[in-house]
Amino acid sequence: MQELFYSEMLSAIKRGDKLLAILIDPEKFAVSEVSNFLIKIPKETTHLFVGGSTDLNDKINEVVTALKKYSKLPVFLFPGSHHQITDAADALLFLSLHSGRNPEYLIGQQVRAASTLKSTSLEIIPTSYLLIDGGNESAVARVSETVAMSQESISIIADTALAGQMMGARLVYLEAGSGAKVPVSHAIIKSVKNTLSIPVLVGGGIRTKEQREQAYLAGADLVVMGTVFEDITI
Ligand code: 1GP
């Protein structure tokens, strides 16, 4: 499998670029507003992520197709389930919820996706996904029926991320949950960054440019922002 989008990400990080993904939840996105949405997101945006925890409709293909029509940014799927796959996107974050102990989200959903992905044009990027307590119950915790890791457990979080890397993950995603009250702490980002050699993605509860810059300073290679841009399309 080619690793075009992953290689581009590594090259950008090596150059010292800071990456920014805007997350679009298809359920909350008005396709008719796509061009308006793309004008209003930050000019620093490097990636568009598409996906959501709830699986109430099959809008994902429609949303990705509309984004690809109006934007040259790479579109990565960030699926909440094996239903959220479309070849209209460029790449797939093939998530395994390593913070949790629910086999359905460690391997079950991945098995359900495997036969579809066998003939996909998507670039598949194995991603270690860690849910960290963001101060409120997240949709990820509710849907996956797993408990978020405490922000106090810095060494366990770093060890979990390291185990994910050792298992072959090409990215680690530190997730405080969409709409988190408290983003992932700088101490956690720093510890994971110092422990791992793969890129570190951080999201959940990041609302301002300043918070984003602070996450980069702590060691995040890519910041994900979603909720703060949702009202653009509603
Ligand atoms: C959620 O990390 C993303 O999966 C983004 O979170 O919606 O809080 O920006 P927000």
mmCIF file with all atom_site columns, C-alpha atoms and ligand atoms in Angstrom, residues 21 23 51 53 78 129 140 173-180 202-207 224-230, ligand 1:
data_model
loop_
_atom_site.group_PDB
_atom_site.id
_atom_site.type_symbol
_atom_site.label_atom_id
_atom_site.label_alt_id
_atom_site.label_comp_id
_atom_site.label_asym_id
_atom_site.label_entity_id
_atom_site.label_seq_id
_atom_site.pdbx_PDB_ins_code
_atom_site.Cartn_x
_atom_site.Cartn_y
_atom_site.Cartn_z
_atom_site.occupancy
_atom_site.B_iso_or_equiv
_atom_site.pdbx_formal_charge
_atom_site.auth_seq_id
_atom_site.auth_comp_id
_atom_site.auth_asym_id
_atom_site.auth_atom_id
_atom_site.pdbx_PDB_model_num
ATOM   1  C CA . ALA A 1 21  ? -7.359  19.206 11.120 1.00 0.00 ? 21  ALA A CA 1
ATOM   2  C CA . LEU A 1 23  ? -13.296 17.685 12.151 1.00 0.00 ? 23  LEU A CA 1
ATOM   3  C CA . GLY A 1 51  ? -16.621 11.167 11.166 1.00 0.00 ? 51  GLY A CA 1
ATOM   4  C CA . SER A 1 53  ? -19.592 8.779  17.221 1.00 0.00 ? 53  SER A CA 1
ATOM   5  C CA . PHE A 1 78  ? -12.215 9.429  11.411 1.00 0.00 ? 78  PHE A CA 1
ATOM   6  C CA . TYR A 1 129 ? -6.696  6.127  19.866 1.00 0.00 ? 129 TYR A CA 1
ATOM   7  C CA . VAL A 1 140 ? -16.793 8.198  22.642 1.00 0.00 ? 140 VAL A CA 1
ATOM   8  C CA . TYR A 1 173 ? -4.500  10.370 18.826 1.00 0.00 ? 173 TYR A CA 1
ATOM   9  C CA . LEU A 1 174 ? -4.935  11.835 22.314 1.00 0.00 ? 174 LEU A CA 1
ATOM   10 C CA . GLU A 1 175 ? -8.674  12.508 22.575 1.00 0.00 ? 175 GLU A CA 1
ATOM   11 C CA . ALA A 1 176 ? -10.404 14.411 25.367 1.00 0.00 ? 176 ALA A CA 1
ATOM   12 C CA . GLY A 1 177 ? -13.751 13.951 23.608 1.00 0.00 ? 177 GLY A CA 1
ATOM   13 C CA . SER A 1 178 ? -15.744 16.289 21.431 1.00 0.00 ? 178 SER A CA 1
ATOM   14 C CA . GLY A 1 179 ? -16.823 19.319 23.454 1.00 0.00 ? 179 GLY A CA 1
ATOM   15 C CA . ALA A 1 180 ? -14.523 18.411 26.353 1.00 0.00 ? 180 ALA A CA 1
ATOM   16 C CA . VAL A 1 202 ? -4.460  16.001 19.980 1.00 0.00 ? 202 VAL A CA 1
ATOM   17 C CA . GLY A 1 203 ? -8.135  16.920 20.056 1.00 0.00 ? 203 GLY A CA 1
ATOM   18 C CA . GLY A 1 204 ? -11.149 17.542 22.227 1.00 0.00 ? 204 GLY A CA 1
ATOM   19 C CA . GLY A 1 205 ? -12.101 20.847 23.825 1.00 0.00 ? 205 GLY A CA 1
ATOM   20 C CA . ILE A 1 206 ? -9.596  22.997 21.919 1.00 0.00 ? 206 ILE A CA 1
ATOM   21 C CA . ARG A 1 207 ? -11.511 26.167 21.018 1.00 0.00 ? 207 ARG A CA 1
ATOM   22 C CA . VAL A 1 224 ? -7.981  18.554 15.780 1.00 0.00 ? 224 VAL A CA 1
ATOM   23 C CA . MET A 1 225 ? -10.778 21.117 16.222 1.00 0.00 ? 225 MET A CA 1
ATOM   24 C CA . GLY A 1 226 ? -14.424 20.351 15.609 1.00 0.00 ? 226 GLY A CA 1
ATOM   25 C CA . THR A 1 227 ? -17.144 21.750 17.839 1.00 0.00 ? 227 THR A CA 1
ATOM   26 C CA . VAL A 1 228 ? -15.982 25.362 17.647 1.00 0.00 ? 228 VAL A CA 1
ATOM   27 C CA . PHE A 1 229 ? -16.667 25.396 13.886 1.00 0.00 ? 229 PHE A CA 1
ATOM   28 C CA . GLU A 1 230 ? -19.928 23.490 13.932 1.00 0.00 ? 230 GLU A CA 1
HETATM 29 C C1 . 1GP B 2 .   ? -13.332 15.123 18.711 1.00 0.00 ? 1   1GP B C1 1
HETATM 30 O O1 . 1GP B 2 .   ? -11.052 15.640 19.029 1.00 0.00 ? 1   1GP B O1 1
HETATM 31 C C2 . 1GP B 2 .   ? -12.171 15.961 18.299 1.00 0.00 ? 1   1GP B C2 1
HETATM 32 O O2 . 1GP B 2 .   ? -13.142 13.812 18.332 1.00 0.00 ? 1   1GP B O2 1
HETATM 33 C C3 . 1GP B 2 .   ? -12.492 17.440 18.314 1.00 0.00 ? 1   1GP B C3 1
HETATM 34 O O3 . 1GP B 2 .   ? -13.035 17.841 19.537 1.00 0.00 ? 1   1GP B O3 1
HETATM 35 O O4 . 1GP B 2 .   ? -15.176 18.905 18.911 1.00 0.00 ? 1   1GP B O4 1
HETATM 36 O O5 . 1GP B 2 .   ? -14.105 19.428 21.098 1.00 0.00 ? 1   1GP B O5 1
HETATM 37 O O6 . 1GP B 2 .   ? -13.114 20.281 18.978 1.00 0.00 ? 1   1GP B O6 1
HETATM 38 P P1 . 1GP B 2 .   ? -13.890 19.193 19.632 1.00 0.00 ? 1   1GP B P1 1
#
